[in-house]
mmCIF file of C-alpha atoms in Angstrom:
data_model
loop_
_atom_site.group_PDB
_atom_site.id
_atom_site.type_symbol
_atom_site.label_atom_id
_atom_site.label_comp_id
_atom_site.label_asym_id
_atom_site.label_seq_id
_atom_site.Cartn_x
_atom_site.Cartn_y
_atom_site.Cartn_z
ATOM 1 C CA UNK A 177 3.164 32.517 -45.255
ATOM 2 C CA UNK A 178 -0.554 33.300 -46.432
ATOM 3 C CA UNK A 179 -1.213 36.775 -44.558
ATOM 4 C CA UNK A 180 -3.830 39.998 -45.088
ATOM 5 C CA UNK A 181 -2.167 43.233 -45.167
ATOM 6 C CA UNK A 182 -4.361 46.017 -43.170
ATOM 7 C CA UNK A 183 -3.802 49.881 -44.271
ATOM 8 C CA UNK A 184 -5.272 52.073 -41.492
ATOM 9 C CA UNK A 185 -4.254 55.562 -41.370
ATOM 10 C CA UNK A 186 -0.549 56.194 -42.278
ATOM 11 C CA UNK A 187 0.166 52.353 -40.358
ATOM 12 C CA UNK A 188 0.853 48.995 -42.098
ATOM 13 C CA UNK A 189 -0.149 45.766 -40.515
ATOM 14 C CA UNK A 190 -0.300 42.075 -41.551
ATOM 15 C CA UNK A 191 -2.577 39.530 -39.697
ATOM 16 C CA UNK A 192 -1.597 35.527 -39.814
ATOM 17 C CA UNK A 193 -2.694 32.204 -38.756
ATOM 18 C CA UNK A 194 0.084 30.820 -37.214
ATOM 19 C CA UNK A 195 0.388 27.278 -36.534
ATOM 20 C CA UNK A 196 2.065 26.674 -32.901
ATOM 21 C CA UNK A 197 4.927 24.635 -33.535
ATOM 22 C CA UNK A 198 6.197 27.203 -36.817
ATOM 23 C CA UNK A 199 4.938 30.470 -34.276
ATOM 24 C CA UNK A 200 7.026 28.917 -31.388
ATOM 25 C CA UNK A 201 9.953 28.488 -32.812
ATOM 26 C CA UNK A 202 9.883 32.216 -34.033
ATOM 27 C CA UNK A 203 9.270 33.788 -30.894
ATOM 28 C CA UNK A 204 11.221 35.400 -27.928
ATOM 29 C CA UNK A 205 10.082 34.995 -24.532
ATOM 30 C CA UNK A 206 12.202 37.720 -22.723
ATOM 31 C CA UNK A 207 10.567 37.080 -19.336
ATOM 32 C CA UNK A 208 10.756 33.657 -17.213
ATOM 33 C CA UNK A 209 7.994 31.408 -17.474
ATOM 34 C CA UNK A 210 7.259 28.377 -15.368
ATOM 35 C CA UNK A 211 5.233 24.927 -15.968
ATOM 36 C CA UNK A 212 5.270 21.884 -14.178
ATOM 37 C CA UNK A 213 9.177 20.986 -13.326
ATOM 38 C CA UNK A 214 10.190 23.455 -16.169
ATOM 39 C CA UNK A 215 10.545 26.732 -17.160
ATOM 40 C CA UNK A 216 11.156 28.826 -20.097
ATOM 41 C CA UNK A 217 14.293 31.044 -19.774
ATOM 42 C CA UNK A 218 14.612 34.771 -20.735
ATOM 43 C CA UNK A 219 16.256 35.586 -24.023
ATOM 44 C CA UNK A 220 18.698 38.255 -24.032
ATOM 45 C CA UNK A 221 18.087 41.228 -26.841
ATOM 46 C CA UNK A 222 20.566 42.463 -29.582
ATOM 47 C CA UNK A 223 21.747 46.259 -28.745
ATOM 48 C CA UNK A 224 20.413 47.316 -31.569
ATOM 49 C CA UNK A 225 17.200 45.977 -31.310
ATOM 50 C CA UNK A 226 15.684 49.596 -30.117
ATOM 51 C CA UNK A 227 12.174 48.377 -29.529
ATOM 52 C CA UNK A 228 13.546 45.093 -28.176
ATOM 53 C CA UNK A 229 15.282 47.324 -25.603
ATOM 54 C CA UNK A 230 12.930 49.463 -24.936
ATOM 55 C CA UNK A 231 10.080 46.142 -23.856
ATOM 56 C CA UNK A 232 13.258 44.385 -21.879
ATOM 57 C CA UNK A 233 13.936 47.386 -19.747
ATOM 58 C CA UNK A 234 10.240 47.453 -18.842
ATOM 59 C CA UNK A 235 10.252 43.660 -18.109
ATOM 60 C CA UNK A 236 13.393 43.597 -15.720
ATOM 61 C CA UNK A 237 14.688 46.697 -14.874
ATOM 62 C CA UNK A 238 16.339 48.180 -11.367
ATOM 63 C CA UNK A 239 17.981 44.402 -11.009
ATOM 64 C CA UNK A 240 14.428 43.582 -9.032
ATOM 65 C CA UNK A 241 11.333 44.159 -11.307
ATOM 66 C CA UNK A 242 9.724 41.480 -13.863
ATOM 67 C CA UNK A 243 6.399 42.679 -14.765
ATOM 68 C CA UNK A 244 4.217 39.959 -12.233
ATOM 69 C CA UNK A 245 4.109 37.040 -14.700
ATOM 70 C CA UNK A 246 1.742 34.538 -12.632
ATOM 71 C CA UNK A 247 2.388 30.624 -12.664
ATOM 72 C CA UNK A 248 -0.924 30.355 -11.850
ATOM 73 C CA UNK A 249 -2.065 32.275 -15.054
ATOM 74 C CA UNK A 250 0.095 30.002 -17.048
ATOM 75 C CA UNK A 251 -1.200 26.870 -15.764
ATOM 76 C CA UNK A 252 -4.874 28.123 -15.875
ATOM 77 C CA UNK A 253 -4.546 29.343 -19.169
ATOM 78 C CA UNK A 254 -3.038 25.927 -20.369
ATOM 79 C CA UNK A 255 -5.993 23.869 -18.584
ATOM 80 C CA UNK A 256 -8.193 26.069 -20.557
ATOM 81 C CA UNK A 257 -6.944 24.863 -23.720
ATOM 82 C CA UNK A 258 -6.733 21.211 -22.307
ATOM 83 C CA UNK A 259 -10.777 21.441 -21.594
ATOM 84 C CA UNK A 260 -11.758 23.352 -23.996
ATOM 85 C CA UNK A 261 -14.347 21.521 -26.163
ATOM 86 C CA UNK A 262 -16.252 23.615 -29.216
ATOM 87 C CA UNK A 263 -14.802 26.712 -28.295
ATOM 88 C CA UNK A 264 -11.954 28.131 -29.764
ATOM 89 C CA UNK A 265 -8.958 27.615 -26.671
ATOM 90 C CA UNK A 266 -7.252 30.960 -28.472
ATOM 91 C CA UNK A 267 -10.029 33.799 -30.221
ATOM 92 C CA UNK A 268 -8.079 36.506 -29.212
ATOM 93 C CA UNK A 269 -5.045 37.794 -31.543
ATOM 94 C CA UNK A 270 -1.470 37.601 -30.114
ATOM 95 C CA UNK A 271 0.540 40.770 -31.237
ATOM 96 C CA UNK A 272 4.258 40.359 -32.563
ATOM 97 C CA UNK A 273 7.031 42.370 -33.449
ATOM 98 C CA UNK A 274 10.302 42.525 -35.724
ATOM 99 C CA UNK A 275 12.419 44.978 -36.199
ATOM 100 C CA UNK A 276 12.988 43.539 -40.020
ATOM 101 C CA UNK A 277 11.022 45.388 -42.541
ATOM 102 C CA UNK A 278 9.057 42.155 -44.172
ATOM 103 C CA UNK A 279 8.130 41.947 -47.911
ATOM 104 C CA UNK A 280 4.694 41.737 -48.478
ATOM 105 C CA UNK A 281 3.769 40.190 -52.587
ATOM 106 C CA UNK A 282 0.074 40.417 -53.181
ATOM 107 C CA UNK A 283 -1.422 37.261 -54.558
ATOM 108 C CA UNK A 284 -3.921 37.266 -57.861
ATOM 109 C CA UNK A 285 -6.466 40.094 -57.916
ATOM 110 C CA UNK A 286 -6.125 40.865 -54.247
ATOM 111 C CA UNK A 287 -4.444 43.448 -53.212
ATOM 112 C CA UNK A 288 -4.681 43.135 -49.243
ATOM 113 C CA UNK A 289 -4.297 39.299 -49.480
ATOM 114 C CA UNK A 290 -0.704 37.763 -50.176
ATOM 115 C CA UNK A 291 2.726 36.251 -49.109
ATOM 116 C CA UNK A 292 4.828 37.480 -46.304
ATOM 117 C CA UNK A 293 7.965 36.533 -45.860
ATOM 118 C CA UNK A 294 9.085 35.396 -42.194
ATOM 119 C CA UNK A 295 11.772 37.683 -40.681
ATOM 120 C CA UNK A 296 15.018 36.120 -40.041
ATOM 121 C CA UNK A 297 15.060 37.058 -36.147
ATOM 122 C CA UNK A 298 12.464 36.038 -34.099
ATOM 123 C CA UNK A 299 9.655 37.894 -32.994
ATOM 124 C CA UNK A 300 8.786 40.012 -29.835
ATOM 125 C CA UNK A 301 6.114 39.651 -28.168
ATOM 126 C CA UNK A 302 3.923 42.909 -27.572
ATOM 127 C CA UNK A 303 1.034 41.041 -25.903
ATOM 128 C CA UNK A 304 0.138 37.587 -25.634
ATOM 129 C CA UNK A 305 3.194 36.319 -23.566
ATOM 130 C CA UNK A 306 0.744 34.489 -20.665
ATOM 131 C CA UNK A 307 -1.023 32.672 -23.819
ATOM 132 C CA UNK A 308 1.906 31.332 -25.588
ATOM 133 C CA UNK A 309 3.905 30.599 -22.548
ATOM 134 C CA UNK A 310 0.493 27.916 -21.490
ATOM 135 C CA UNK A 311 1.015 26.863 -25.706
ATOM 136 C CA UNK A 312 4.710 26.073 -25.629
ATOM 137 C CA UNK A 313 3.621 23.585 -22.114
ATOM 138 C CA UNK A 314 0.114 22.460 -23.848
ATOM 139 C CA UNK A 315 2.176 21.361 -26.776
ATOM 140 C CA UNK A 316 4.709 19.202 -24.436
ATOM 141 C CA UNK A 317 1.629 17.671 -22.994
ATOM 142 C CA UNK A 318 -0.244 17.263 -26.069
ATOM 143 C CA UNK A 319 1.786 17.606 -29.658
ATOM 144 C CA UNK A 320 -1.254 15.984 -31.625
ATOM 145 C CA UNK A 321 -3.755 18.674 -30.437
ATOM 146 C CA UNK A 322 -1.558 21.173 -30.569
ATOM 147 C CA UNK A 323 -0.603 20.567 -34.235
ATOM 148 C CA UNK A 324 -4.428 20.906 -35.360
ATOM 149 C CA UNK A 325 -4.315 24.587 -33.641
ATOM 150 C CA UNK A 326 -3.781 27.882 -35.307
ATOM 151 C CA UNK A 327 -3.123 31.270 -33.521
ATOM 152 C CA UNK A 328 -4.441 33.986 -34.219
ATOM 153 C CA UNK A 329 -1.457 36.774 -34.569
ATOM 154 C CA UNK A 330 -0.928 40.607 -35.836
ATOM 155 C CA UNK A 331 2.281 41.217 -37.074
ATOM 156 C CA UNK A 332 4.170 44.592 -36.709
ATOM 157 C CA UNK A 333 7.768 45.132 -38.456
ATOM 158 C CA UNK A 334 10.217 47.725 -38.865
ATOM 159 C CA UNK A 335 7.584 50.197 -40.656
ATOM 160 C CA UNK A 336 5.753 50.253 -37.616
ATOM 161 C CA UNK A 337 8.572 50.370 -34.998
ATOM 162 C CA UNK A 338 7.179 53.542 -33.333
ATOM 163 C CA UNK A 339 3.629 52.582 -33.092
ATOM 164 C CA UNK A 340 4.298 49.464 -31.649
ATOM 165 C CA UNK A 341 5.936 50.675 -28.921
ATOM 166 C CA UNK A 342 3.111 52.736 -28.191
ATOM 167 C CA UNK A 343 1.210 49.942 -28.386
ATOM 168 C CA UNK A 344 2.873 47.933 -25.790
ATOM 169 C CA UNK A 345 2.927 50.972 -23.614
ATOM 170 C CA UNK A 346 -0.850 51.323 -24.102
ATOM 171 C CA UNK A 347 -1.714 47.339 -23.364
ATOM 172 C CA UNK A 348 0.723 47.239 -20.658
ATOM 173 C CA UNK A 349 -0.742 50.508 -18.783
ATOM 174 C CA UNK A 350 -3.257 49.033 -16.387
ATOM 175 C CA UNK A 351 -2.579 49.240 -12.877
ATOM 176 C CA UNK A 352 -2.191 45.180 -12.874
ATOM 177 C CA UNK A 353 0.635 45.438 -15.242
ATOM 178 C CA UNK A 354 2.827 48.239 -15.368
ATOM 179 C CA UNK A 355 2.868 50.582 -12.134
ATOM 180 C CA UNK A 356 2.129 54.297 -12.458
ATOM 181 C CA UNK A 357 5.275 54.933 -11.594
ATOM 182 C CA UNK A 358 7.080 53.165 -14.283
ATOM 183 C CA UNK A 359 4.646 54.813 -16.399
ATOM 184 C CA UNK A 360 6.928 57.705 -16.237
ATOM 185 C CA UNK A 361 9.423 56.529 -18.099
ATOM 186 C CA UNK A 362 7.323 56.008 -20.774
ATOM 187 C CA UNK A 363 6.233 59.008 -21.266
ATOM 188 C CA UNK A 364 9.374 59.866 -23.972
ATOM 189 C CA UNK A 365 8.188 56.617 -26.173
ATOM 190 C CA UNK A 366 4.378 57.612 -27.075
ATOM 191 C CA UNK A 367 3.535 60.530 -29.524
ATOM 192 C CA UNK A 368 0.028 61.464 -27.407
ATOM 193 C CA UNK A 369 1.895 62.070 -24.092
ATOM 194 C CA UNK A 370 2.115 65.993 -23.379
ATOM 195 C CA UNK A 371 5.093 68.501 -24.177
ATOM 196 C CA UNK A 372 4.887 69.211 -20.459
ATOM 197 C CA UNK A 373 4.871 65.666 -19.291
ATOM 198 C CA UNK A 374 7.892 64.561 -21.793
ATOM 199 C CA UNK A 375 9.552 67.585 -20.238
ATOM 200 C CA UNK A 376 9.111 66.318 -16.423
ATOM 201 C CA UNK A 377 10.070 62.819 -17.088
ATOM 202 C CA UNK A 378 13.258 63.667 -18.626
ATOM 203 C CA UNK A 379 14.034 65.475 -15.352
ATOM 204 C CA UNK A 380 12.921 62.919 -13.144
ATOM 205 C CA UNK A 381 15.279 60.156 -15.202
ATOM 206 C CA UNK A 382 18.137 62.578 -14.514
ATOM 207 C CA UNK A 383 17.451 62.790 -10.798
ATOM 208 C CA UNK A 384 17.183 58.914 -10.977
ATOM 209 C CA UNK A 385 20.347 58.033 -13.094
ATOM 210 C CA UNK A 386 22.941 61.048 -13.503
ATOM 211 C CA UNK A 387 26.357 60.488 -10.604
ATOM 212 C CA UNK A 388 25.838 64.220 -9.313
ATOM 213 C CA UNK A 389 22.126 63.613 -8.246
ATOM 214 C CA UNK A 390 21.226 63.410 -4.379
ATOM 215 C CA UNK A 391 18.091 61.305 -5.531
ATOM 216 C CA UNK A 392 20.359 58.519 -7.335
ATOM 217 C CA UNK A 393 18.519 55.331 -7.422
ATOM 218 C CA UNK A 394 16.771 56.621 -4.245
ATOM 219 C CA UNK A 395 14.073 57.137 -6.321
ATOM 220 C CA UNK A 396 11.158 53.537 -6.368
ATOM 221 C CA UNK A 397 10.267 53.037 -10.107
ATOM 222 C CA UNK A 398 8.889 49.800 -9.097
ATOM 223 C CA UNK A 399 6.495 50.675 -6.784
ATOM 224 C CA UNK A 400 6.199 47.236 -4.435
ATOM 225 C CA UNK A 401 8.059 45.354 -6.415
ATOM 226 C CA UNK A 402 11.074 47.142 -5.788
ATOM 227 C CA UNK A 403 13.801 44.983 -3.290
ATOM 228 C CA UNK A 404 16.251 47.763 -3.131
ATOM 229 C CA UNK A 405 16.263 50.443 -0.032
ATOM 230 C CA UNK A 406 14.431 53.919 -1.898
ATOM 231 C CA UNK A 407 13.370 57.373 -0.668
ATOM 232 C CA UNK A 408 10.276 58.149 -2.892
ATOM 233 C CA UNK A 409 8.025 56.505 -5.738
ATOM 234 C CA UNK A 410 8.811 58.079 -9.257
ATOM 235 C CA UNK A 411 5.374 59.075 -9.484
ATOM 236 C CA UNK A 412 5.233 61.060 -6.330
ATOM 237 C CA UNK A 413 8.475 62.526 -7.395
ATOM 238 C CA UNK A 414 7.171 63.516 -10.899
ATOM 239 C CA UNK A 415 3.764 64.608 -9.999
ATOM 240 C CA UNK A 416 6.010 67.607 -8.054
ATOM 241 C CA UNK A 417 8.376 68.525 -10.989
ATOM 242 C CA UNK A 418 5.699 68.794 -13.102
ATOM 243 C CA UNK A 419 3.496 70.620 -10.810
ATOM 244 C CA UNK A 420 6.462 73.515 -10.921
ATOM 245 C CA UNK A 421 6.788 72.652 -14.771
ATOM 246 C CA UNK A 422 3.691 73.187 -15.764
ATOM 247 C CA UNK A 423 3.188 76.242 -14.063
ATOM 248 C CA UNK A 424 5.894 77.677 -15.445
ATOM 249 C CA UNK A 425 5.423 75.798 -19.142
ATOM 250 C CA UNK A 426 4.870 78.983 -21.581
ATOM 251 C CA UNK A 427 8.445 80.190 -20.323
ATOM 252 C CA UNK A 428 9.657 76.731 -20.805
ATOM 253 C CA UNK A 429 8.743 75.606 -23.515
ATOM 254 C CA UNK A 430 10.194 78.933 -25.527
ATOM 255 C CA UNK A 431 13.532 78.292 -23.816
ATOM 256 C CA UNK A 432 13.735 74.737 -25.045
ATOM 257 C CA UNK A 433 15.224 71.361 -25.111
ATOM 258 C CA UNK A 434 18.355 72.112 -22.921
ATOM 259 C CA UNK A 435 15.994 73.797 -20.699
ATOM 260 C CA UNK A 436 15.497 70.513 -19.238
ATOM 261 C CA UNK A 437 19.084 70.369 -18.205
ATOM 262 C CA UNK A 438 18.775 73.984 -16.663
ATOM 263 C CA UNK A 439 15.685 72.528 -14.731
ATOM 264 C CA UNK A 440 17.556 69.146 -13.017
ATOM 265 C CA UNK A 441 20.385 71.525 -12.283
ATOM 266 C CA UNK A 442 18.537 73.549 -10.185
ATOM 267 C CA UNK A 443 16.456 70.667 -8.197
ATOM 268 C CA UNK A 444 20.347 69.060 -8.080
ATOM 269 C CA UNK A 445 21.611 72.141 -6.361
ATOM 270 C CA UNK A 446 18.541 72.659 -3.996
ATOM 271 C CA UNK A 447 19.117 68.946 -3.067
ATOM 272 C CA UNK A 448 22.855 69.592 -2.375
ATOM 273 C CA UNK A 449 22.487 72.634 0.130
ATOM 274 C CA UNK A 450 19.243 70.486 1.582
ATOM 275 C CA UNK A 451 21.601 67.465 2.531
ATOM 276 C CA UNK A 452 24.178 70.024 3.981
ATOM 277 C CA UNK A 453 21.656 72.105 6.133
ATOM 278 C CA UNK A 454 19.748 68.561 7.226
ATOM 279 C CA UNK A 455 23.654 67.189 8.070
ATOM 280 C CA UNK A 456 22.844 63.550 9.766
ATOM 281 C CA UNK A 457 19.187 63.777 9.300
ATOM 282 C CA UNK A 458 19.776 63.252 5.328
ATOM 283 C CA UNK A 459 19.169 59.749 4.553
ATOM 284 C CA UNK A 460 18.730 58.515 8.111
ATOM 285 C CA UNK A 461 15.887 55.924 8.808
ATOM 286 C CA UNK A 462 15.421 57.928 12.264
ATOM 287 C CA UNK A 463 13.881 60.950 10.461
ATOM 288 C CA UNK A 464 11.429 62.120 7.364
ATOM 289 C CA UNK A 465 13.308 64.574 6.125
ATOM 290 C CA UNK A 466 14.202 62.314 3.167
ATOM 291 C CA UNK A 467 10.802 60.641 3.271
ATOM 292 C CA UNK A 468 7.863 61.690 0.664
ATOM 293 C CA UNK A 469 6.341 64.016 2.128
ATOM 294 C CA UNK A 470 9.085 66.188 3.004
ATOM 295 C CA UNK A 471 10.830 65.833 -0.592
ATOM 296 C CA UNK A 472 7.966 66.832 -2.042
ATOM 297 C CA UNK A 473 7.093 69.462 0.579
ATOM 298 C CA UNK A 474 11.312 70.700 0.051
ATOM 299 C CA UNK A 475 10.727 70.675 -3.764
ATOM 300 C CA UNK A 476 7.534 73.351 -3.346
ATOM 301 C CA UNK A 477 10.413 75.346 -2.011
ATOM 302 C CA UNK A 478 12.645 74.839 -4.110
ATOM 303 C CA UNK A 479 10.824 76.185 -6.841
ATOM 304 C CA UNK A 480 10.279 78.999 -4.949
ATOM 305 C CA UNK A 481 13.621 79.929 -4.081
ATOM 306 C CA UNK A 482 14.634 79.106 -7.804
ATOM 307 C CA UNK A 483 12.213 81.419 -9.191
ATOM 308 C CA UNK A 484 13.941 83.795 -6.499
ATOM 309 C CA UNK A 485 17.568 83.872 -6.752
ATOM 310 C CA UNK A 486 18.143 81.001 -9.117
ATOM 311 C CA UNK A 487 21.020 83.028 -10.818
ATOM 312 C CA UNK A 488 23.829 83.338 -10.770
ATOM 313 C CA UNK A 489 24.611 79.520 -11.263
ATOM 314 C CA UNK A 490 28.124 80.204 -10.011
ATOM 315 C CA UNK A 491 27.899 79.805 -6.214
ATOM 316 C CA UNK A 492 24.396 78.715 -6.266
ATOM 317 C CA UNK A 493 24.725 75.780 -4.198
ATOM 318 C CA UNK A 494 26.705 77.629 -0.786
ATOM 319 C CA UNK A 495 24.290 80.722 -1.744
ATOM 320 C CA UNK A 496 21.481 78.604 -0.853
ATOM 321 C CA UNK A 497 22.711 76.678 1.614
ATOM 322 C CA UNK A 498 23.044 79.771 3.350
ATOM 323 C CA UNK A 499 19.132 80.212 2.369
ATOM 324 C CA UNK A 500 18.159 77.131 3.901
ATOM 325 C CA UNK A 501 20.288 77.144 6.725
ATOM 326 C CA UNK A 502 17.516 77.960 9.569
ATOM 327 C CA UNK A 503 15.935 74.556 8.778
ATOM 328 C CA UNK A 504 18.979 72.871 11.247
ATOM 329 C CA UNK A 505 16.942 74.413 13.857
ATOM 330 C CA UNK A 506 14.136 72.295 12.654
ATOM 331 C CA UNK A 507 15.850 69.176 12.745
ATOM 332 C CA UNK A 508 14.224 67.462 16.107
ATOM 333 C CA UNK A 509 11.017 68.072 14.599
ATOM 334 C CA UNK A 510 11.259 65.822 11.871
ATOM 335 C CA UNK A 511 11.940 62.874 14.225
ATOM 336 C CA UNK A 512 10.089 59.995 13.475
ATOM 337 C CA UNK A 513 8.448 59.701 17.093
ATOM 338 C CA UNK A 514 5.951 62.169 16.747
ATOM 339 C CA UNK A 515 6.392 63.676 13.454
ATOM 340 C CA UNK A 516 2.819 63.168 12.918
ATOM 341 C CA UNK A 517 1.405 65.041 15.514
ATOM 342 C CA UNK A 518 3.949 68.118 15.433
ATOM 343 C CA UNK A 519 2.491 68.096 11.683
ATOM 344 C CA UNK A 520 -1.189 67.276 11.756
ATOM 345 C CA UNK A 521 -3.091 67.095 8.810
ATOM 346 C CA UNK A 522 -6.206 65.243 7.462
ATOM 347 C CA UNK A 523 -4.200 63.228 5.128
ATOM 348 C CA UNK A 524 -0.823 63.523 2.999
ATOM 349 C CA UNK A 525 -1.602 66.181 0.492
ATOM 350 C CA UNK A 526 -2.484 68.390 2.957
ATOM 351 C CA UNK A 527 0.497 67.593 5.252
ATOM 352 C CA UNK A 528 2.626 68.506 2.533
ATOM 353 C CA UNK A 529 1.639 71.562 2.026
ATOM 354 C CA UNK A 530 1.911 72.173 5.478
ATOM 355 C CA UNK A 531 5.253 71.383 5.653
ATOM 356 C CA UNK A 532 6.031 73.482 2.584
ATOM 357 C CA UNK A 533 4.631 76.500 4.235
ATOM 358 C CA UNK A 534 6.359 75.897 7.528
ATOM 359 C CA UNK A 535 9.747 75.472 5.647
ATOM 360 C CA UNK A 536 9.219 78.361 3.535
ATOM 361 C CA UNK A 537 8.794 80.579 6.556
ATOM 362 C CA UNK A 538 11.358 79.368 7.956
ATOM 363 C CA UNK A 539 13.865 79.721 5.282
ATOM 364 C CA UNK A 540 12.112 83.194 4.958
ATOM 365 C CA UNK A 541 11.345 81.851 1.589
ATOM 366 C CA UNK A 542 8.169 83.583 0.013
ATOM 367 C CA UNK A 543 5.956 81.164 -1.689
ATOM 368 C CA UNK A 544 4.820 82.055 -5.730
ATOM 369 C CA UNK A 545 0.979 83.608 -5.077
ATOM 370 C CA UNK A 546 -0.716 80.842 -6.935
ATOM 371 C CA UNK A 547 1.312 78.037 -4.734
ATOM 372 C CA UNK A 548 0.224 79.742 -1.819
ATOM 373 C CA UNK A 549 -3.722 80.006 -2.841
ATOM 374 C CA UNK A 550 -3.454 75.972 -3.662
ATOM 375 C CA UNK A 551 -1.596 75.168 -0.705
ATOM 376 C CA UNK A 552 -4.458 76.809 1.082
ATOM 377 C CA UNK A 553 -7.484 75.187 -0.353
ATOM 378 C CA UNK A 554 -5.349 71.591 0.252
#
């Protein structure tokens, strides 16, 4: 197919007028779609189709999410190319991926200008899914008009693999698409996110998916989209761990990569003596102490106590335990009924610093100076 090749920076692109019927037939819709009495079904992705993966696991992931993919959208989009008279029904550019590396044979004199060969897969869709969904039920309705189309498409392959990921993680960002919370796991995928940031979303996926974490899909990646019973959102959870990471990111960062295992051990262990000292409070619908605001106030304190007496390792758990152990007198007070006035507060952020200080003291804990200065201005 006739295609321009675009050099920018160190990246390789091709763009393409695709007619609809050849562009359908090469693409992979890995959401559901829905028309009038039909629908177009999810494909599954090869295993070692990394980007593939990677865009599936944002699309459906927990068993419960699908990025909000509207009918309505679909059907409005469609009517727009139905009464759409002079103006072109598609201007914008539909962005595809393969994993294939494509040859690319410059034709004549030009050097940007040439053939590029079609990959033998079919392509994933980085953005444009709404549009071609309302294409593939336009062209049911009306084959003839359809026909005399072309779309408008950028094509990414295997020498851009890493860029478009980033690109899908940048289109599919805004707060109507992808939730903050998901954003997290992103984080790893795209080369601007910070060393600190990288470094608190690895620990938050390890409270999330290893078998010895208290937090074990307790923690809401989905934000309300999620249809499973969770404790805390993801972002809440990683705003904390990288609240105590980045304060404490010079000595971090020279200790380095397994660090990050060194870090989820110690929020594991804190979580472990917790759950003993809270006994039937832990996980019980009838009390916060496993609600936001007191995970997040318990993880203030756990940094803390880490930067305290977080060696040995051996014994670490019962050691603390032992630490923590005046906060069973404290039980009744994180009842539901009432919690809000025996902890009053103007809103959230300051509660949870109040509750931070009031288990600290209680633990005899002794928050770090700078912790204590924010905690006061909140």
């Amino acid at each position: 197919m006739l295609a321009t090749q675009v050099r920018q920076k160190d990246g390789v692109f091709y763009f393409v007028a695709y007619p609809p019927e050849d562009l359908l037939e090469k693409v992979q819709f890995i959401s559901r779609f829905y028309g009038e009495g039909e629908r177009i079904a999810g494909e599954e992705v090869a295993d070692d189709d990394e980007v593939g993966q990677f865009i599936a696991r944002i699309e459906a992931t927990d068993k419960a999410f699908q990025r909000q993919l509207s009918k309505a959208k679909v059907a409005a989009i469609k009517n727009f190319y139905e009464t759409a008279a002079s103006q072109p029904p598609i201007p914008g550019t539909v962005l595809l991926f393969t994993a294939e590396r494509l040859r690319f044979d410059p034709v004549g004199r030009f050097d940007n200008v040439g053939n590029l060969e079609e990959p033998d897969g079919k392509y994933l869709i980085i953005d444009g899914q709404h549009r071609l969904a309302a294409l593939h039920f336009y062209r049911k309705d009306r084959p003839d008009e359809a026909r005399s189309m072309h779309v408008p498409c950028i094509i990414f392959d295997g020498k851009s693999e890493d860029f478009a990921t980033e690109m899908f993680v940048i289109i599919n960002s805004t707060p109507t698409r992808i939730n903050k919370s998901h954003l997290v796991d992103l984080y790893e995928r795209v080369s601007w996110a910070a060393p600190d940031k990288k470094f608190a979303a690895r620990v938050v996926e390890r409270l999330y998916s290893e078998g010895d974490s208290p937090l074990r899909y307790k923690i809401n990646r989905l934000g309300g989209r999620s249809k499973q019973e969770k404790w805390i959102l993801q972002a809440e959870l990683f705003n904390e761990i990288h609240r105590w990471a980045s304060a404490d990111w010079r000595q971090l960062e020279k200790k380095g990569a397994r660090e990050v295992e060194r870090f989820y051990e110690r929020v594991r262990d804190f979580l472990k003596a917790a759950e003993k000292v809270w006994g039937d409070a832990w996980g019980n619908g009838g009390y916060m102490v496993t609600k936001p605001v007191t995970l997040k106030a318990m993880l203030r304190v756990c940094a803390d106590l880490a930067r305290e007496d977080g060696e040995p390792i051996e014994g670490r758990i019962k050691r603390w335990e032992r630490r923590l152990g005046p906060w069973t007198e404290q039980v009744r007070d994180f009842r539901n009924e009432g919690f809000y006035e025996r902890f009053p507060a103007k809103g959230q952020v300051e509660r949870v610093a109040r509750i931070a200080r009031e288990l600290s003291r209680t633990a005899g804990i002794e928050p770090r100076r700078g912790r204590r200065e924010a905690d006061a201005a909140e």
